[in-house]
Coordinates of C-alpha atoms and ligand atoms in Angstrom, one line a residue:
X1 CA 45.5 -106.1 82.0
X2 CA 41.8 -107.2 81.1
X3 CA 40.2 -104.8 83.5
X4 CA 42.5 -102.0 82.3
X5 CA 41.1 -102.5 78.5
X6 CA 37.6 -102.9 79.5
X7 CA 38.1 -99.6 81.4
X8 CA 39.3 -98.0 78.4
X9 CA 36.7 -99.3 76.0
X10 CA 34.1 -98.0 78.3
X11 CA 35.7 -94.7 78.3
X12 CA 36.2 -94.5 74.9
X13 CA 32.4 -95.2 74.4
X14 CA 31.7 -92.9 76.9
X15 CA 33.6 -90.1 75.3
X16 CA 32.1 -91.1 71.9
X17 CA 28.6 -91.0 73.1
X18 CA 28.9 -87.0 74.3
X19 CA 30.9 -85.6 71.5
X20 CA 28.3 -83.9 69.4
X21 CA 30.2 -82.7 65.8
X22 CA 32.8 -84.1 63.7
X23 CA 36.0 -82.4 65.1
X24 CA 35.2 -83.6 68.3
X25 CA 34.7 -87.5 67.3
X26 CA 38.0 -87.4 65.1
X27 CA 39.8 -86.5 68.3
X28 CA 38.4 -89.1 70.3
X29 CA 39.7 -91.6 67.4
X30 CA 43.2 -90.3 67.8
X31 CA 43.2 -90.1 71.8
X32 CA 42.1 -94.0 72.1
X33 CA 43.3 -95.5 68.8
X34 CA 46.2 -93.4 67.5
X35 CA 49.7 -94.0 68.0
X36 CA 50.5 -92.5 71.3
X37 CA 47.1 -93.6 72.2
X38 CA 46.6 -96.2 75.8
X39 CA 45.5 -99.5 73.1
X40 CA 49.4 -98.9 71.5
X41 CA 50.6 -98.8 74.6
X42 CA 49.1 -102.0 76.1
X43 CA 50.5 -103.7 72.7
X44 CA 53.6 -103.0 73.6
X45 CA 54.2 -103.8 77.0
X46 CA 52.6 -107.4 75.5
X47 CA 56.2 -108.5 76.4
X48 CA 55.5 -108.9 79.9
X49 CA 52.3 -111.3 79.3
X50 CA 53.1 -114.9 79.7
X51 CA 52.7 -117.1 76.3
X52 CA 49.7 -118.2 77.4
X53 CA 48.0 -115.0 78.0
X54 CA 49.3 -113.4 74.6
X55 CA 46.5 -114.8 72.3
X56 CA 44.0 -114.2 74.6
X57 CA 44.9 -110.5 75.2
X58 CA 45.7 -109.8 71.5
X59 CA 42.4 -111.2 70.7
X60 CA 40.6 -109.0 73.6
X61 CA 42.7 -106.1 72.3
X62 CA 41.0 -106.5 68.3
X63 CA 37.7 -106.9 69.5
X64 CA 38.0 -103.5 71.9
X65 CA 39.4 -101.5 69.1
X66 CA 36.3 -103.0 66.7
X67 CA 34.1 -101.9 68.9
X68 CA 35.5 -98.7 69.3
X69 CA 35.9 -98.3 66.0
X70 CA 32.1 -99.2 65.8
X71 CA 31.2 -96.7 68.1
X72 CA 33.1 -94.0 65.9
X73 CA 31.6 -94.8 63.0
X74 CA 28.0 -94.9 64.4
X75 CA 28.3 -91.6 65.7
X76 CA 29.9 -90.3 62.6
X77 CA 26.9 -91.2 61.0
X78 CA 24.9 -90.1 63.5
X79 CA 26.8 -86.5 63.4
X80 CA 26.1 -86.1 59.5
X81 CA 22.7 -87.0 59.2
X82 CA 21.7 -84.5 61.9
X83 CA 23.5 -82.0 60.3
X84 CA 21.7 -82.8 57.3
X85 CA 18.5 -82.7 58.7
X86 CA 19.0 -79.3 60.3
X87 CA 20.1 -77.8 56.6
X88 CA 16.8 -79.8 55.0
X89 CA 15.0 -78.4 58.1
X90 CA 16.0 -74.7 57.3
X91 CA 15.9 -74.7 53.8
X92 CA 12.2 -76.1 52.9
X93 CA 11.1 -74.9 49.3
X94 CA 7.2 -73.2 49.3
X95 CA 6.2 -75.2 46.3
X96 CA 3.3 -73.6 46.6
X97 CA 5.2 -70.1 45.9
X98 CA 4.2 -68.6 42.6
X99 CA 8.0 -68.6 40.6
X100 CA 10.1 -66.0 38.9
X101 CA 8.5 -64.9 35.7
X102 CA 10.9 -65.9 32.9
X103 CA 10.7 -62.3 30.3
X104 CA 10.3 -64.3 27.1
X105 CA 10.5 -62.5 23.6
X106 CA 7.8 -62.5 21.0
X107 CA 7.9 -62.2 17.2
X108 CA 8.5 -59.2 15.4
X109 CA 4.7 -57.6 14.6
X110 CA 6.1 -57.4 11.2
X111 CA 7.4 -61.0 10.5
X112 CA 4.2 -62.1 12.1
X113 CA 2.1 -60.1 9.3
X114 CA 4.6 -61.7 6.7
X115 CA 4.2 -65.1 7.6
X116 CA 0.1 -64.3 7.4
X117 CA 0.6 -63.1 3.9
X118 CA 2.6 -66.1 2.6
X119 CA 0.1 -68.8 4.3
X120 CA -2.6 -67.1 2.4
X121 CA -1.3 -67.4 -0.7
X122 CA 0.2 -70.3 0.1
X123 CA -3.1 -71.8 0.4
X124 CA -4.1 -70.0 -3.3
X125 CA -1.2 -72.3 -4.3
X126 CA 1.6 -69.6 -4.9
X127 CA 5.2 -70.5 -4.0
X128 CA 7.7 -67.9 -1.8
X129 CA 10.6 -66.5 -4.2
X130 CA 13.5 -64.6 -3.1
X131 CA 16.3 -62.2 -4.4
X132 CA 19.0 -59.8 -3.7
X133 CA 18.6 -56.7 -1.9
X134 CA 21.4 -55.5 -4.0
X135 CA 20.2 -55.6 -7.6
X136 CA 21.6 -54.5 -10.7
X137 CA 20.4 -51.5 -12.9
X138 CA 18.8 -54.3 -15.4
X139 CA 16.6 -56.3 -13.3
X140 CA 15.6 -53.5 -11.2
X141 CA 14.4 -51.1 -14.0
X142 CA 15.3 -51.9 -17.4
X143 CA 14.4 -55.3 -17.6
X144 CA 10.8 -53.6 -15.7
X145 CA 10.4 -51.7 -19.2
X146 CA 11.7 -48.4 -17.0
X147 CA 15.0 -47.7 -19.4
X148 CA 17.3 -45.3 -18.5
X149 CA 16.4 -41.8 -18.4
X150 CA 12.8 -42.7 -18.3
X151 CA 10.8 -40.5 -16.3
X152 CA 9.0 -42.7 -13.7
X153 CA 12.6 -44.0 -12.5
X154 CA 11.6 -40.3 -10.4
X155 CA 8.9 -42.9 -8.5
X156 CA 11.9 -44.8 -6.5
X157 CA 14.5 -42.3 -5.7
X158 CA 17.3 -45.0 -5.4
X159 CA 20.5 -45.5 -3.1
X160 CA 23.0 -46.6 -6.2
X161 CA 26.3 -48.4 -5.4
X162 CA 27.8 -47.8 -8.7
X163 CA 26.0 -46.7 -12.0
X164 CA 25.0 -50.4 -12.7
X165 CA 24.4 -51.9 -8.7
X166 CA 21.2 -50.4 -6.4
X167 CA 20.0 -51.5 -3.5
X168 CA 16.7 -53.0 -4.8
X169 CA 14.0 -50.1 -5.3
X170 CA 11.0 -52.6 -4.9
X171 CA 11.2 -56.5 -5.1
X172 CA 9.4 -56.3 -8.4
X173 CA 13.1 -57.4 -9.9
X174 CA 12.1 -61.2 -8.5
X175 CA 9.7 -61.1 -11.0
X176 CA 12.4 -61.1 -14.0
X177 CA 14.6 -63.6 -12.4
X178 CA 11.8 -66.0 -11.1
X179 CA 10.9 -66.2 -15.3
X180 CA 14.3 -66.0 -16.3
X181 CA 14.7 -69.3 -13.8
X182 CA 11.3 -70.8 -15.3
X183 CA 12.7 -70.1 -18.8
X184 CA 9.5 -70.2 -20.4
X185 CA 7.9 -72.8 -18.7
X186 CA 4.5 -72.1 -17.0
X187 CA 2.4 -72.1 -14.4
X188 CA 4.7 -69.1 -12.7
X189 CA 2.8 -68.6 -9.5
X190 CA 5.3 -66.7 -6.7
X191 CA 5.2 -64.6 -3.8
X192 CA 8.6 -62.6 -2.8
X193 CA 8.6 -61.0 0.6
X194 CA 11.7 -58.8 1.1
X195 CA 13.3 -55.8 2.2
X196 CA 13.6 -52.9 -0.3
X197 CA 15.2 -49.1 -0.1
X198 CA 14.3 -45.8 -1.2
X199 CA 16.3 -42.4 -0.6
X200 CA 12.9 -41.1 1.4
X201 CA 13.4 -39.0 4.5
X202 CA 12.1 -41.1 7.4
X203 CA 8.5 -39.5 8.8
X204 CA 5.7 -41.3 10.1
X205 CA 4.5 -43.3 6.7
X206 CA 7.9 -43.3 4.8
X207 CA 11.2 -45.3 5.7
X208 CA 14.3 -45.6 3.9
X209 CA 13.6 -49.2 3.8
X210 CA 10.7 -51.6 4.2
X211 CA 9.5 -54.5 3.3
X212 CA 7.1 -55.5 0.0
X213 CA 5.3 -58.5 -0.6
X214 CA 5.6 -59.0 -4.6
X215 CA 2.9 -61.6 -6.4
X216 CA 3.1 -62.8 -9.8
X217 CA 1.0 -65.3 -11.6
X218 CA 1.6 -66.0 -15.3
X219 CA 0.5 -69.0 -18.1
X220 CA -2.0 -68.8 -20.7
X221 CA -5.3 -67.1 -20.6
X222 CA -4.9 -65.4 -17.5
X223 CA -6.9 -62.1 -17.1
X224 CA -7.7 -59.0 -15.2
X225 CA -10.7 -60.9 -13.5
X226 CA -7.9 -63.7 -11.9
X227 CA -6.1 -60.7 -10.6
X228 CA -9.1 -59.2 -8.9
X229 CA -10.4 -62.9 -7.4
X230 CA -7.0 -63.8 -6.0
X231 CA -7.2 -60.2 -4.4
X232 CA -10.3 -60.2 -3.1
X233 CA -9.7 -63.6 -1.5
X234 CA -6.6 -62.3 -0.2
X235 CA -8.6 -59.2 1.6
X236 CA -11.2 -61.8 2.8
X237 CA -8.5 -63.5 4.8
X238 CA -6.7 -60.6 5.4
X239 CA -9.3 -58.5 7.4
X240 CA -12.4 -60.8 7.8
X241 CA -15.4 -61.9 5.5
X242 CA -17.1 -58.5 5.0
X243 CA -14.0 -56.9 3.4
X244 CA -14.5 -55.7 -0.1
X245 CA -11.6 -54.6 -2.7
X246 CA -11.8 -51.9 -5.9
X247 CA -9.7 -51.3 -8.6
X248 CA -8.6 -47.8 -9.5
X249 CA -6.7 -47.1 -12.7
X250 CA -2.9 -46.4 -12.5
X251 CA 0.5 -46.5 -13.8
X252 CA 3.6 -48.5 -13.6
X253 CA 6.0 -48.9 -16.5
X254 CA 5.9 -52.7 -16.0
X255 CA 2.2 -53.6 -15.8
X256 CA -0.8 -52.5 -18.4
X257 CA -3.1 -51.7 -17.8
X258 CA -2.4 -51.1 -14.2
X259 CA -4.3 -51.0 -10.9
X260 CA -3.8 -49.3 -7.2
X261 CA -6.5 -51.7 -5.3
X262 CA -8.1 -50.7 -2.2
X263 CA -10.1 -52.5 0.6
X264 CA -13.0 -51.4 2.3
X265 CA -11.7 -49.9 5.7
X266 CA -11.2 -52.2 7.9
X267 CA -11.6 -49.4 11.2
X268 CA -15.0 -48.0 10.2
X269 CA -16.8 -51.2 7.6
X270 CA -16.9 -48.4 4.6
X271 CA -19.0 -45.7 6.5
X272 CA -16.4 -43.7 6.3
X273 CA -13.6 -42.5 9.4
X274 CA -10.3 -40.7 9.9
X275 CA -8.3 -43.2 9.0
X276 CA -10.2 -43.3 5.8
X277 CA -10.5 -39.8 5.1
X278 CA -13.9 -40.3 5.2
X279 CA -13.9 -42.3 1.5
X280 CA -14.6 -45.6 3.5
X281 CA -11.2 -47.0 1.1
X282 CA -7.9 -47.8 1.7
X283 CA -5.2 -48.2 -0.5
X284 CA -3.3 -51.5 0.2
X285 CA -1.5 -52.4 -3.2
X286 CA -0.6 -51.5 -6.7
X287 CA -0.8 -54.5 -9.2
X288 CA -1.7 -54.8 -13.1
X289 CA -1.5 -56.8 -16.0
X290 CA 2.1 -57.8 -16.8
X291 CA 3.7 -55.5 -19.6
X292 CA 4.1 -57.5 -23.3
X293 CA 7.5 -56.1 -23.5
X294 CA 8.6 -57.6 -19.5
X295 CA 7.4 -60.8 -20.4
X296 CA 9.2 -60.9 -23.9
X297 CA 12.6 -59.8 -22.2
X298 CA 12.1 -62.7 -19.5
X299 CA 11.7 -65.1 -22.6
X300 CA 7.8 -65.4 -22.2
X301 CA 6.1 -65.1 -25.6
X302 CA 3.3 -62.5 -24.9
X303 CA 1.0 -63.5 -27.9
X304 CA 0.7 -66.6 -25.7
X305 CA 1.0 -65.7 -22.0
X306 CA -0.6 -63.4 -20.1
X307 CA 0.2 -62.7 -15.9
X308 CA -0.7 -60.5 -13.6
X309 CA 1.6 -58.9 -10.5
X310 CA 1.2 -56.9 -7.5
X311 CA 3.3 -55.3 -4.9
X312 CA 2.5 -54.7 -1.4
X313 CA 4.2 -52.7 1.3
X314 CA 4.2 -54.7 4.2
X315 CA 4.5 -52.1 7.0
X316 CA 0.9 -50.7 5.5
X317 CA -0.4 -53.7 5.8
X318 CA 0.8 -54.0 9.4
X319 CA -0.3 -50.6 10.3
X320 CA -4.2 -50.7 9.3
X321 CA -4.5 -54.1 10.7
X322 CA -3.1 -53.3 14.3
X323 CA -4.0 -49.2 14.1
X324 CA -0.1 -48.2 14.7
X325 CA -0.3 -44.5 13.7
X326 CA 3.7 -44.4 12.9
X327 CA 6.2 -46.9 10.5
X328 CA 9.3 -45.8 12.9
X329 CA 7.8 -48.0 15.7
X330 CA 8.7 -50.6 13.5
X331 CA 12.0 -50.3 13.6
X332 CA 12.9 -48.3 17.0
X333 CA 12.7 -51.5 18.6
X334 CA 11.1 -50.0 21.8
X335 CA 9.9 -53.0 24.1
X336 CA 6.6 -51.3 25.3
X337 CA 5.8 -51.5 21.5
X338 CA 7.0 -55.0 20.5
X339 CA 5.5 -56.7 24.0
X340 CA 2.2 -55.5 22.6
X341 CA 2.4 -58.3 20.1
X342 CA 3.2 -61.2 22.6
X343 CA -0.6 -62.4 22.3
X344 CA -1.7 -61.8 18.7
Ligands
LIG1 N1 6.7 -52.3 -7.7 C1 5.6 -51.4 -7.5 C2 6.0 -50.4 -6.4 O1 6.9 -50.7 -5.7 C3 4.4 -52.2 -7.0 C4 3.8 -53.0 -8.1 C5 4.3 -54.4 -8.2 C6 3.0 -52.6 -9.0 C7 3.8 -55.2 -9.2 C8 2.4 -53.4 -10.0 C9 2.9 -54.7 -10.1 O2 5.4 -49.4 -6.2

């Protein structure tokens, strides 16, 4: 009975030593250690095996199946880290291989201009307001000294919601509310970026909305010389250290006197070009002294305060400093246009 298990452990490690994949080696297992294998069947003809014999035997019978078992397990582990090797093997990474560009976005042209404008006069000290986009009748115009039925309300032809609610011509409105919230107190110092609406028809300079940057500075003593320093600065920073402003007399209902201010064009340094018609100025703003009767309805005493405002329309802004010949771009979201912007 001894030879007959030695014979059968060496074929069993035999057979184990030439299988080469999984399915294989588990049938091996269940030929020489399953239930109808030849180690079962020595167990059970232990019956014929004198007393004596029995512990011997059984013990020679455990140590045959451990080794088997062993051998299994060896060549289990053998099996899988080959066939991990292979897979490493055939699937080495280049690292060296450039990778997959990732598209990324970029900021819109025109927030990036925005956020330009507030830092500068952020850095004159203003503070960023906001307001509504839809206004009321009052702030928009009548609290702007524009009554009804006066003429210049011809300037903003307006989108009206119901006789008393607009959307918001011009973000001049902020103005009003930003005193009304100060009630009386001074220094007011604010820029208001925001979207306004007009009933234009959409061309290459006109859109039914844009954007305007408003400014408005009030408190005692302040003149038309702070307006034209905090403008100047603003082109200096705006378009580079050479850049010179002028004031041209104007009209709006809300300002007196008033102002349109231009900068010395930025494409051709004032010699004058195309996109200057020649006059080597460009129109970037309209501004003024802050009417007497705008700061009395906002509960400023005007025998006291003075302030000046200005309003800027964004997309201008955008459009001289980048040369974009058309406001729709702005808007069409085309990606050829907008991924022009990824590095400025
Ligand atoms: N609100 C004016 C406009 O939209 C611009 C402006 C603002 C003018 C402030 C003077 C003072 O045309």
């Amino acid at each position: 009975m001894k030879e007959r298990l030695e014979q059968l452990k060496q074929e069993a490690l035999t057979e184990i030593d030439q299988v080469n994949d999984i399915q294989a080696l588990t049938a091996v297992k269940v030929k020489y250690l399953g239930k109808k294998g030849p180690i079962t069947e020595v167990l059970r003809g232990m019956a014929n095996v004198s007393a004596e014999e029995r512990p011997l035997i059984g013990k020679l019978v455990n140590e045959i199946r451990e080794e088997i078992e062993r051998g299994l397990n060896l060549k289990e582990t053998a099996i899988k880290n080959k066939a991990l090797e292979e897979k490493l093997e055939k699937e080495t990474i280049d690292v060296t291989l450039p990778g997959k560009p990732i598209s990324q976005g970029n900021r819109h042209p025109l927030s990036k201009v925005i956020e330009e404008i507030e830092d500068i006069f952020i850095g004159m000290g203003f503070e960023v307001a906001e307001g509504p986009e839809v206004e009321s009748d009052y702030y928009n115009f009548e609290a702007l000294n524009l009554p009804k039925e006066h003429p210049a309300r011809d300037m903003q032809d307006s989108f009206y919601i119901t006789e008393e609610i607009l959307m918001r011509t011009h973000t001049s409105p902020v103005q009003v509310r930003t005193m009304l919230n100060k009630k009386g107190n001074v220094p007011v110092k604010i820029i208001c970026p925001g979207k306004v609406y007009r009933r234009d028809d959409d061309d290459a300079t006109h859109s039914h909305q844009f954007i305007q940057i408003e400014g408005l500075v009030v408190d005692e003593n302040i003149t038309m010389t702070d307006l034209k320093g905090v403008l100047l600065n603003f082109a200096k920073k705006m378009y580079g250290d050479h850049a010179k402003i002028r004031l041209r007399p104007s009209f709006f209902p809300f300002t007196e006197p008033s102002a349109e201010v231009d900068v010395s064009c930025m494409m051709c340094g004032g010699d004058g070009c195309r996109t200057c018609k020649n006059t080597g100025w460009i129109e970037i703003l309209g501004s003024g002294m802050v009417h007497p009767k705008v700061l009395e309805m906002a509960g400023y005493d005007p025998e006291r305060y003075s302030g000046f405002a200005f309003g800027m329309g964004v997309e201008r802004i955008a459009m001289l400093k980048y040369g974009i010949d058309d406001i729709r771009h702005f808007y069409t979201n085309d990606l050829r246009f907008l991924d022009q912007f990824k590095r400025v």
